[in-house]
């Protein structure tokens, strides 16, 4: 079913007429996911809130230019990712391209941690401390690889949609995704290996 | 048999990702599955890779916009009336 036929999403014509009710429905339908993406991109609640607000302000101001070639959600994700990347660049105090260092900055992708921690009890895998470890691990990724991972694996976009959001080819998306997944697996394997009853390192 | 990763295992990494996404050619799926039956390390990488994704996704599902932040958002967008009517 097309996104525009979904009852939770306002129709484009109403949005382009700047109808407040339609815009409120758009915000209501997408604010949780945009906030989650921003929070995971930035690792900071206040920054995530700023990106969320800025995303919808820009969406409202530029809805006239939205031609409907992609889903509204894809368009919103694109605005949010760009806002988050801009904030990250400001933090770093220099202008870095999203393309920069993609091949190198997540290091060697060859698996080093060969520990099967999947057998750990669910309560270990789901506790707060583990959630913090997951979030720390996500923050260690390069900005470009983190964005690819979050869109594809956390937000559940298809390869094509995630590539569209980041305005890169599907094959480039797959490379970023693979590097991100392997880097996260290394981090979590290291974390969980400490909990294994008999460590196999 | 436990062994160190070799060049062949390195080549399976890309396939492993496509396999997880259900995007690997069926013929290659069989080859990969056969390889994992004989290579414990690759099987562990596959297993933990899949679990890593699952944990990150399920952690993400627990996140929603806090109510106070939602109110600030609606105020910034001048949509307070619509927030009230939604509740």
PDB file of C-alpha atoms in Angstrom:
ATOM      1  CA  UNK A   1       0.000   0.000   0.000  1.00  0.00           C
ATOM      2  CA  UNK A   2       1.302   3.429  -0.859  1.00  0.00           C
ATOM      3  CA  UNK A   3       2.314   5.547   2.109  1.00  0.00           C
ATOM      4  CA  UNK A   4       0.029   8.318   0.892  1.00  0.00           C
ATOM      5  CA  UNK A   5      -3.015   6.071   1.183  1.00  0.00           C
ATOM      6  CA  UNK A   6      -2.223   5.271   4.792  1.00  0.00           C
ATOM      7  CA  UNK A   7      -4.749   6.845   7.170  1.00  0.00           C
ATOM      8  CA  UNK A   8      -1.970   7.838   9.584  1.00  0.00           C
ATOM      9  CA  UNK A   9      -0.243   9.945   6.975  1.00  0.00           C
ATOM     10  CA  UNK A  10      -1.797  13.180   5.699  1.00  0.00           C
ATOM     11  CA  UNK A  11      -2.188  13.625   1.992  1.00  0.00           C
ATOM     12  CA  UNK A  12       0.413  15.641   0.188  1.00  0.00           C
ATOM     13  CA  UNK A  13      -2.017  18.188  -1.255  1.00  0.00           C
ATOM     14  CA  UNK A  14      -3.190  19.162   2.240  1.00  0.00           C
ATOM     15  CA  UNK A  15       0.414  19.503   3.387  1.00  0.00           C
ATOM     16  CA  UNK A  16       1.267  21.666   0.405  1.00  0.00           C
ATOM     17  CA  UNK A  17      -1.701  23.864   1.187  1.00  0.00           C
ATOM     18  CA  UNK A  18       0.016  24.213   4.598  1.00  0.00           C
ATOM     19  CA  UNK A  19      -3.011  22.910   6.468  1.00  0.00           C
ATOM     20  CA  UNK A  20      -2.100  22.799  10.143  1.00  0.00           C
ATOM     21  CA  UNK A  21      -4.089  19.651  10.849  1.00  0.00           C
ATOM     22  CA  UNK A  22      -2.313  17.787   8.057  1.00  0.00           C
ATOM     23  CA  UNK A  23       1.039  18.939   9.331  1.00  0.00           C
ATOM     24  CA  UNK A  24       0.157  17.878  12.879  1.00  0.00           C
ATOM     25  CA  UNK A  25      -0.687  14.403  11.563  1.00  0.00           C
ATOM     26  CA  UNK A  26       2.665  14.276   9.763  1.00  0.00           C
ATOM     27  CA  UNK A  27       4.491  15.206  12.967  1.00  0.00           C
ATOM     28  CA  UNK A  28       2.470  12.708  14.946  1.00  0.00           C
ATOM     29  CA  UNK A  29       3.184   9.884  12.501  1.00  0.00           C
ATOM     30  CA  UNK A  30       6.930  10.474  12.234  1.00  0.00           C
ATOM     31  CA  UNK A  31       8.224  12.213  15.363  1.00  0.00           C
ATOM     32  CA  UNK A  32       9.125   9.014  17.260  1.00  0.00           C
ATOM     33  CA  UNK A  33      11.240   7.579  14.477  1.00  0.00           C
ATOM     34  CA  UNK A  34      12.967  10.857  13.615  1.00  0.00           C
ATOM     35  CA  UNK A  35      13.772  11.362  17.292  1.00  0.00           C
ATOM     36  CA  UNK A  36      15.121   7.802  17.617  1.00  0.00           C
ATOM     37  CA  UNK A  37      17.320   8.223  14.537  1.00  0.00           C
ATOM     38  CA  UNK A  38      18.647  11.574  15.777  1.00  0.00           C
ATOM     39  CA  UNK A  39      19.273  10.219  19.262  1.00  0.00           C
ATOM     40  CA  UNK A  40      21.214   7.251  17.926  1.00  0.00           C
ATOM     41  CA  UNK A  41      23.133   9.422  15.472  1.00  0.00           C
ATOM     42  CA  UNK A  42      24.105  11.987  18.109  1.00  0.00           C
ATOM     43  CA  UNK A  43      24.013  10.125  21.423  1.00  0.00           C
ATOM     44  CA  UNK A  44      22.543  13.175  23.156  1.00  0.00           C
ATOM     45  CA  UNK A  45      18.892  13.884  24.002  1.00  0.00           C
ATOM     46  CA  UNK A  46      19.065  17.668  23.684  1.00  0.00           C
ATOM     47  CA  UNK A  47      20.808  17.495  20.301  1.00  0.00           C
ATOM     48  CA  UNK A  48      18.285  14.893  19.155  1.00  0.00           C
ATOM     49  CA  UNK A  49      15.450  17.209  20.151  1.00  0.00           C
ATOM     50  CA  UNK A  50      17.055  20.090  18.243  1.00  0.00           C
ATOM     51  CA  UNK A  51      17.390  17.946  15.121  1.00  0.00           C
ATOM     52  CA  UNK A  52      13.806  16.774  15.471  1.00  0.00           C
ATOM     53  CA  UNK A  53      12.479  20.335  15.652  1.00  0.00           C
ATOM     54  CA  UNK A  54      14.682  21.535  12.808  1.00  0.00           C
ATOM     55  CA  UNK A  55      13.609  18.589  10.631  1.00  0.00           C
ATOM     56  CA  UNK A  56       9.924  19.457  10.888  1.00  0.00           C
ATOM     57  CA  UNK A  57      10.518  23.201  10.534  1.00  0.00           C
ATOM     58  CA  UNK A  58      12.446  22.538   7.309  1.00  0.00           C
ATOM     59  CA  UNK A  59       9.814  20.034   6.143  1.00  0.00           C
ATOM     60  CA  UNK A  60       7.075  22.606   6.694  1.00  0.00           C
ATOM     61  CA  UNK A  61       9.024  25.353   4.920  1.00  0.00           C
ATOM     62  CA  UNK A  62      10.006  23.199   1.946  1.00  0.00           C
ATOM     63  CA  UNK A  63       7.000  20.929   1.480  1.00  0.00           C
ATOM     64  CA  UNK A  64       6.193  22.853  -1.736  1.00  0.00           C
ATOM     65  CA  UNK A  65       9.367  21.481  -3.270  1.00  0.00           C
ATOM     66  CA  UNK A  66       8.554  17.869  -2.388  1.00  0.00           C
ATOM     67  CA  UNK A  67       7.576  16.202  -5.646  1.00  0.00           C
ATOM     68  CA  UNK A  68       6.457  12.865  -4.244  1.00  0.00           C
ATOM     69  CA  UNK A  69       9.111  10.878  -6.097  1.00  0.00           C
ATOM     70  CA  UNK A  70      10.095   9.246  -2.805  1.00  0.00           C
ATOM     71  CA  UNK A  71       8.048   8.469   0.293  1.00  0.00           C
ATOM     72  CA  UNK A  72       7.463  11.357   2.687  1.00  0.00           C
ATOM     73  CA  UNK A  73       9.218   9.323   5.376  1.00  0.00           C
ATOM     74  CA  UNK A  74      12.313   8.961   3.152  1.00  0.00           C
ATOM     75  CA  UNK A  75      12.334  12.706   2.605  1.00  0.00           C
ATOM     76  CA  UNK A  76      12.000  13.392   6.340  1.00  0.00           C
ATOM     77  CA  UNK A  77      14.775  10.925   7.158  1.00  0.00           C
ATOM     78  CA  UNK A  78      17.004  12.690   4.614  1.00  0.00           C
ATOM     79  CA  UNK A  79      16.406  16.077   6.236  1.00  0.00           C
ATOM     80  CA  UNK A  80      17.032  14.590   9.691  1.00  0.00           C
ATOM     81  CA  UNK A  81      20.250  12.807   8.687  1.00  0.00           C
ATOM     82  CA  UNK A  82      21.591  15.981   7.074  1.00  0.00           C
ATOM     83  CA  UNK A  83      20.729  18.014  10.178  1.00  0.00           C
ATOM     84  CA  UNK A  84      22.421  15.444  12.415  1.00  0.00           C
ATOM     85  CA  UNK A  85      25.522  15.349  10.217  1.00  0.00           C
ATOM     86  CA  UNK A  86      25.704  19.141  10.250  1.00  0.00           C
ATOM     87  CA  UNK A  87      25.584  19.112  14.037  1.00  0.00           C
ATOM     88  CA  UNK A  88      28.274  16.446  14.196  1.00  0.00           C
ATOM     89  CA  UNK A  89      30.494  18.511  11.905  1.00  0.00           C
ATOM     90  CA  UNK A  90      29.989  21.541  14.134  1.00  0.00           C
ATOM     91  CA  UNK A  91      30.958  19.435  17.141  1.00  0.00           C
ATOM     92  CA  UNK A  92      34.119  18.331  15.425  1.00  0.00           C
ATOM     93  CA  UNK A  93      34.833  21.948  14.573  1.00  0.00           C
ATOM     94  CA  UNK A  94      35.658  21.255  10.976  1.00  0.00           C
ATOM     95  CA  UNK A  95      33.940  20.513   7.743  1.00  0.00           C
ATOM     96  CA  UNK A  96      34.113  16.831   6.907  1.00  0.00           C
ATOM     97  CA  UNK A  97      32.314  15.209   4.053  1.00  0.00           C
ATOM     98  CA  UNK A  98      30.032  12.260   4.735  1.00  0.00           C
ATOM     99  CA  UNK A  99      32.089  10.491   2.067  1.00  0.00           C
ATOM    100  CA  UNK A 100      35.346  11.028   3.943  1.00  0.00           C
ATOM    101  CA  UNK A 101      37.129   8.056   5.356  1.00  0.00           C
ATOM    102  CA  UNK A 102      34.375   5.541   4.726  1.00  0.00           C
ATOM    103  CA  UNK A 103      36.851   2.880   3.700  1.00  0.00           C
ATOM    104  CA  UNK A 104      39.171   3.368   6.622  1.00  0.00           C
ATOM    105  CA  UNK A 105      37.616   4.823   9.724  1.00  0.00           C
ATOM    106  CA  UNK A 106      35.914   1.708  10.997  1.00  0.00           C
ATOM    107  CA  UNK A 107      39.207  -0.128  10.729  1.00  0.00           C
ATOM    108  CA  UNK A 108      39.786  -3.696   9.697  1.00  0.00           C
ATOM    109  CA  UNK A 109      36.589  -5.627   9.141  1.00  0.00           C
ATOM    110  CA  UNK A 110      38.163  -9.053   9.628  1.00  0.00           C
ATOM    111  CA  UNK A 111      36.482 -10.646  12.671  1.00  0.00           C
ATOM    112  CA  UNK A 112      38.816 -10.986  15.637  1.00  0.00           C
ATOM    113  CA  UNK A 113      36.400 -11.855  18.446  1.00  0.00           C
ATOM    114  CA  UNK A 114      35.244 -15.428  17.883  1.00  0.00           C
ATOM    115  CA  UNK A 115      33.044 -16.010  20.895  1.00  0.00           C
ATOM    116  CA  UNK A 116      29.534 -17.381  20.587  1.00  0.00           C
ATOM    117  CA  UNK A 117      27.756 -15.231  23.159  1.00  0.00           C
ATOM    118  CA  UNK A 118      24.298 -15.910  21.705  1.00  0.00           C
ATOM    119  CA  UNK A 119      23.830 -18.618  24.342  1.00  0.00           C
ATOM    120  CA  UNK A 120      23.858 -16.016  27.131  1.00  0.00           C
ATOM    121  CA  UNK A 121      20.503 -15.777  28.923  1.00  0.00           C
ATOM    122  CA  UNK A 122      18.084 -13.164  27.578  1.00  0.00           C
ATOM    123  CA  UNK A 123      18.178 -11.255  30.870  1.00  0.00           C
ATOM    124  CA  UNK A 124      21.915 -10.611  30.293  1.00  0.00           C
ATOM    125  CA  UNK A 125      21.323  -9.577  26.701  1.00  0.00           C
ATOM    126  CA  UNK A 126      18.494  -7.194  27.537  1.00  0.00           C
ATOM    127  CA  UNK A 127      19.583  -5.500  30.753  1.00  0.00           C
ATOM    128  CA  UNK A 128      20.229  -1.746  31.013  1.00  0.00           C
ATOM    129  CA  UNK A 129      23.974  -2.183  31.150  1.00  0.00           C
ATOM    130  CA  UNK A 130      23.808  -4.018  27.827  1.00  0.00           C
ATOM    131  CA  UNK A 131      21.719  -1.254  26.283  1.00  0.00           C
ATOM    132  CA  UNK A 132      24.395   1.219  27.343  1.00  0.00           C
ATOM    133  CA  UNK A 133      27.061  -0.997  25.774  1.00  0.00           C
ATOM    134  CA  UNK A 134      25.041  -1.143  22.549  1.00  0.00           C
ATOM    135  CA  UNK A 135      24.769   2.638  22.464  1.00  0.00           C
ATOM    136  CA  UNK A 136      28.471   3.115  23.180  1.00  0.00           C
ATOM    137  CA  UNK A 137      29.261   0.688  20.380  1.00  0.00           C
ATOM    138  CA  UNK A 138      26.988   2.549  17.934  1.00  0.00           C
ATOM    139  CA  UNK A 139      28.757   5.816  18.808  1.00  0.00           C
ATOM    140  CA  UNK A 140      32.134   4.298  17.875  1.00  0.00           C
ATOM    141  CA  UNK A 141      31.064   3.954  14.226  1.00  0.00           C
ATOM    142  CA  UNK A 142      31.958   6.564  11.644  1.00  0.00           C
ATOM    143  CA  UNK A 143      29.107   9.014  10.985  1.00  0.00           C
ATOM    144  CA  UNK A 144      28.543   7.627   7.497  1.00  0.00           C
ATOM    145  CA  UNK A 145      28.475   3.989   8.565  1.00  0.00           C
ATOM    146  CA  UNK A 146      26.346   4.769  11.621  1.00  0.00           C
ATOM    147  CA  UNK A 147      23.723   6.471   9.440  1.00  0.00           C
ATOM    148  CA  UNK A 148      23.629   3.480   7.071  1.00  0.00           C
ATOM    149  CA  UNK A 149      23.275   1.034   9.954  1.00  0.00           C
ATOM    150  CA  UNK A 150      20.564   2.987  11.755  1.00  0.00           C
ATOM    151  CA  UNK A 151      18.437   3.467   8.672  1.00  0.00           C
ATOM    152  CA  UNK A 152      18.706  -0.109   7.493  1.00  0.00           C
ATOM    153  CA  UNK A 153      18.875  -2.158  10.680  1.00  0.00           C
ATOM    154  CA  UNK A 154      17.213  -0.044  13.365  1.00  0.00           C
ATOM    155  CA  UNK A 155      14.634   1.861  11.314  1.00  0.00           C
ATOM    156  CA  UNK A 156      14.086  -1.129   9.039  1.00  0.00           C
ATOM    157  CA  UNK A 157      14.312   0.692   5.706  1.00  0.00           C
ATOM    158  CA  UNK A 158      15.045  -1.396   2.623  1.00  0.00           C
ATOM    159  CA  UNK A 159      18.489  -1.179   1.041  1.00  0.00           C
ATOM    160  CA  UNK A 160      16.987   0.956  -1.727  1.00  0.00           C
ATOM    161  CA  UNK A 161      15.247   3.357   0.685  1.00  0.00           C
ATOM    162  CA  UNK A 162      18.295   3.730   2.929  1.00  0.00           C
ATOM    163  CA  UNK A 163      20.488   4.415  -0.122  1.00  0.00           C
ATOM    164  CA  UNK A 164      17.938   6.975  -1.285  1.00  0.00           C
ATOM    165  CA  UNK A 165      17.994   8.775   2.084  1.00  0.00           C
ATOM    166  CA  UNK A 166      21.782   8.982   2.023  1.00  0.00           C
ATOM    167  CA  UNK A 167      21.858   9.747  -1.712  1.00  0.00           C
ATOM    168  CA  UNK A 168      24.367   6.997  -2.389  1.00  0.00           C
ATOM    169  CA  UNK A 169      24.272   3.860  -4.526  1.00  0.00           C
ATOM    170  CA  UNK A 170      22.879   0.622  -3.116  1.00  0.00           C
ATOM    171  CA  UNK A 171      26.308  -1.007  -3.384  1.00  0.00           C
ATOM    172  CA  UNK A 172      27.883   1.841  -1.374  1.00  0.00           C
ATOM    173  CA  UNK A 173      25.132   1.422   1.205  1.00  0.00           C
ATOM    174  CA  UNK A 174      25.890  -2.300   1.468  1.00  0.00           C
ATOM    175  CA  UNK A 175      29.593  -1.631   2.034  1.00  0.00           C
ATOM    176  CA  UNK A 176      28.826   0.843   4.832  1.00  0.00           C
ATOM    177  CA  UNK A 177      26.292  -1.496   6.357  1.00  0.00           C
ATOM    178  CA  UNK A 178      28.676  -4.440   6.349  1.00  0.00           C
ATOM    179  CA  UNK A 179      31.440  -2.405   7.982  1.00  0.00           C
ATOM    180  CA  UNK A 180      29.063  -1.060  10.610  1.00  0.00           C
ATOM    181  CA  UNK A 181      27.614  -4.476  11.435  1.00  0.00           C
ATOM    182  CA  UNK A 182      31.021  -6.114  11.709  1.00  0.00           C
ATOM    183  CA  UNK A 183      32.404  -3.293  13.846  1.00  0.00           C
ATOM    184  CA  UNK A 184      29.402  -3.496  16.186  1.00  0.00           C
ATOM    185  CA  UNK A 185      29.699  -7.264  16.383  1.00  0.00           C
ATOM    186  CA  UNK A 186      33.346  -6.861  17.439  1.00  0.00           C
ATOM    187  CA  UNK A 187      32.443  -4.364  20.160  1.00  0.00           C
ATOM    188  CA  UNK A 188      29.568  -6.440  21.515  1.00  0.00           C
ATOM    189  CA  UNK A 189      31.562  -9.669  21.325  1.00  0.00           C
ATOM    190  CA  UNK A 190      34.246  -8.070  23.431  1.00  0.00           C
ATOM    191  CA  UNK A 191      31.640  -6.866  25.913  1.00  0.00           C
ATOM    192  CA  UNK A 192      29.787 -10.181  26.152  1.00  0.00           C
ATOM    193  CA  UNK A 193      32.912 -12.325  26.211  1.00  0.00           C
ATOM    194  CA  UNK A 194      33.526 -11.012  29.736  1.00  0.00           C
ATOM    195  CA  UNK A 195      30.233 -12.580  30.814  1.00  0.00           C
ATOM    196  CA  UNK A 196      30.839 -15.972  29.281  1.00  0.00           C
ATOM    197  CA  UNK A 197      31.139 -18.760  31.847  1.00  0.00           C
ATOM    198  CA  UNK A 198      34.188 -20.215  30.109  1.00  0.00           C
ATOM    199  CA  UNK A 199      35.887 -17.649  27.929  1.00  0.00           C
ATOM    200  CA  UNK A 200      36.994 -18.909  24.539  1.00  0.00           C
ATOM    201  CA  UNK A 201      39.246 -16.200  23.160  1.00  0.00           C
TER     202      UNK A 201
ATOM    203  CA  UNK B   1      37.008 -27.563  13.744  1.00  0.00           C
ATOM    204  CA  UNK B   2      38.155 -24.255  15.180  1.00  0.00           C
ATOM    205  CA  UNK B   3      40.633 -22.374  13.028  1.00  0.00           C
ATOM    206  CA  UNK B   4      41.827 -18.881  12.264  1.00  0.00           C
ATOM    207  CA  UNK B   5      40.017 -16.988   9.572  1.00  0.00           C
ATOM    208  CA  UNK B   6      41.642 -17.331   6.202  1.00  0.00           C
ATOM    209  CA  UNK B   7      41.250 -15.513   2.922  1.00  0.00           C
ATOM    210  CA  UNK B   8      38.312 -17.701   1.969  1.00  0.00           C
ATOM    211  CA  UNK B   9      36.480 -16.819   5.186  1.00  0.00           C
ATOM    212  CA  UNK B  10      37.207 -13.159   4.518  1.00  0.00           C
ATOM    213  CA  UNK B  11      35.459 -13.480   1.183  1.00  0.00           C
ATOM    214  CA  UNK B  12      32.382 -14.920   2.857  1.00  0.00           C
ATOM    215  CA  UNK B  13      31.809 -11.776   4.937  1.00  0.00           C
ATOM    216  CA  UNK B  14      30.083  -9.902   2.138  1.00  0.00           C
ATOM    217  CA  UNK B  15      27.978 -12.976   1.367  1.00  0.00           C
ATOM    218  CA  UNK B  16      27.134 -13.302   5.040  1.00  0.00           C
ATOM    219  CA  UNK B  17      25.621  -9.818   5.062  1.00  0.00           C
ATOM    220  CA  UNK B  18      23.596 -10.490   1.922  1.00  0.00           C
ATOM    221  CA  UNK B  19      22.536 -13.834   3.428  1.00  0.00           C
ATOM    222  CA  UNK B  20      21.284 -12.112   6.588  1.00  0.00           C
ATOM    223  CA  UNK B  21      19.315  -9.678   4.423  1.00  0.00           C
ATOM    224  CA  UNK B  22      17.846 -12.505   2.336  1.00  0.00           C
ATOM    225  CA  UNK B  23      19.515 -10.971  -0.709  1.00  0.00           C
ATOM    226  CA  UNK B  24      21.999 -13.741  -1.505  1.00  0.00           C
ATOM    227  CA  UNK B  25      21.636 -15.782  -4.670  1.00  0.00           C
ATOM    228  CA  UNK B  26      20.134 -19.207  -3.745  1.00  0.00           C
ATOM    229  CA  UNK B  27      23.069 -21.100  -5.249  1.00  0.00           C
ATOM    230  CA  UNK B  28      25.493 -19.077  -3.122  1.00  0.00           C
ATOM    231  CA  UNK B  29      23.258 -19.621  -0.070  1.00  0.00           C
ATOM    232  CA  UNK B  30      23.818 -23.366  -0.317  1.00  0.00           C
ATOM    233  CA  UNK B  31      27.573 -22.896  -0.663  1.00  0.00           C
ATOM    234  CA  UNK B  32      27.669 -20.558   2.299  1.00  0.00           C
ATOM    235  CA  UNK B  33      25.573 -22.888   4.458  1.00  0.00           C
ATOM    236  CA  UNK B  34      27.857 -25.749   3.514  1.00  0.00           C
ATOM    237  CA  UNK B  35      30.886 -23.641   4.427  1.00  0.00           C
ATOM    238  CA  UNK B  36      29.402 -22.725   7.806  1.00  0.00           C
ATOM    239  CA  UNK B  37      28.734 -26.371   8.597  1.00  0.00           C
ATOM    240  CA  UNK B  38      32.465 -26.978   8.343  1.00  0.00           C
ATOM    241  CA  UNK B  39      33.761 -23.683   9.670  1.00  0.00           C
ATOM    242  CA  UNK B  40      32.859 -23.021  13.278  1.00  0.00           C
ATOM    243  CA  UNK B  41      34.357 -19.525  13.229  1.00  0.00           C
ATOM    244  CA  UNK B  42      32.197 -18.394  10.317  1.00  0.00           C
ATOM    245  CA  UNK B  43      29.157 -19.909  11.953  1.00  0.00           C
ATOM    246  CA  UNK B  44      29.897 -17.969  15.153  1.00  0.00           C
ATOM    247  CA  UNK B  45      30.421 -14.756  13.184  1.00  0.00           C
ATOM    248  CA  UNK B  46      27.100 -15.323  11.429  1.00  0.00           C
ATOM    249  CA  UNK B  47      25.285 -16.107  14.657  1.00  0.00           C
ATOM    250  CA  UNK B  48      26.676 -13.147  16.594  1.00  0.00           C
ATOM    251  CA  UNK B  49      26.243 -10.800  13.631  1.00  0.00           C
ATOM    252  CA  UNK B  50      22.581 -11.651  13.454  1.00  0.00           C
ATOM    253  CA  UNK B  51      22.184 -11.305  17.234  1.00  0.00           C
ATOM    254  CA  UNK B  52      23.980  -7.927  17.138  1.00  0.00           C
ATOM    255  CA  UNK B  53      21.445  -6.613  14.635  1.00  0.00           C
ATOM    256  CA  UNK B  54      18.552  -8.048  16.636  1.00  0.00           C
ATOM    257  CA  UNK B  55      19.756  -6.437  19.888  1.00  0.00           C
ATOM    258  CA  UNK B  56      20.291  -3.030  18.277  1.00  0.00           C
ATOM    259  CA  UNK B  57      16.860  -3.170  16.657  1.00  0.00           C
ATOM    260  CA  UNK B  58      15.093  -4.219  19.830  1.00  0.00           C
ATOM    261  CA  UNK B  59      16.915  -1.501  21.799  1.00  0.00           C
ATOM    262  CA  UNK B  60      15.724   1.035  19.217  1.00  0.00           C
ATOM    263  CA  UNK B  61      12.133  -0.150  19.534  1.00  0.00           C
ATOM    264  CA  UNK B  62      12.150   0.905  23.181  1.00  0.00           C
ATOM    265  CA  UNK B  63      12.814   4.537  22.282  1.00  0.00           C
ATOM    266  CA  UNK B  64       9.993   6.986  21.839  1.00  0.00           C
ATOM    267  CA  UNK B  65       9.836  10.752  22.098  1.00  0.00           C
ATOM    268  CA  UNK B  66       9.426  11.725  25.775  1.00  0.00           C
ATOM    269  CA  UNK B  67       6.179  13.563  26.513  1.00  0.00           C
ATOM    270  CA  UNK B  68       7.886  16.808  27.604  1.00  0.00           C
ATOM    271  CA  UNK B  69       9.971  16.830  24.424  1.00  0.00           C
ATOM    272  CA  UNK B  70       6.792  16.210  22.402  1.00  0.00           C
ATOM    273  CA  UNK B  71       5.198  19.259  24.019  1.00  0.00           C
ATOM    274  CA  UNK B  72       8.264  21.377  23.231  1.00  0.00           C
ATOM    275  CA  UNK B  73       8.197  20.135  19.637  1.00  0.00           C
ATOM    276  CA  UNK B  74       4.542  21.019  19.150  1.00  0.00           C
ATOM    277  CA  UNK B  75       5.125  24.415  20.772  1.00  0.00           C
ATOM    278  CA  UNK B  76       8.102  25.127  18.479  1.00  0.00           C
ATOM    279  CA  UNK B  77       5.941  24.207  15.480  1.00  0.00           C
ATOM    280  CA  UNK B  78       2.998  26.239  16.805  1.00  0.00           C
ATOM    281  CA  UNK B  79       0.845  23.115  16.875  1.00  0.00           C
ATOM    282  CA  UNK B  80      -0.037  23.069  20.593  1.00  0.00           C
ATOM    283  CA  UNK B  81      -3.769  23.046  19.839  1.00  0.00           C
ATOM    284  CA  UNK B  82      -3.363  19.960  17.699  1.00  0.00           C
ATOM    285  CA  UNK B  83      -1.385  18.197  20.433  1.00  0.00           C
ATOM    286  CA  UNK B  84      -4.187  18.827  22.894  1.00  0.00           C
ATOM    287  CA  UNK B  85      -6.819  17.586  20.471  1.00  0.00           C
ATOM    288  CA  UNK B  86      -4.777  14.430  19.781  1.00  0.00           C
ATOM    289  CA  UNK B  87      -4.766  13.474  23.442  1.00  0.00           C
TER     290      UNK B  87
END
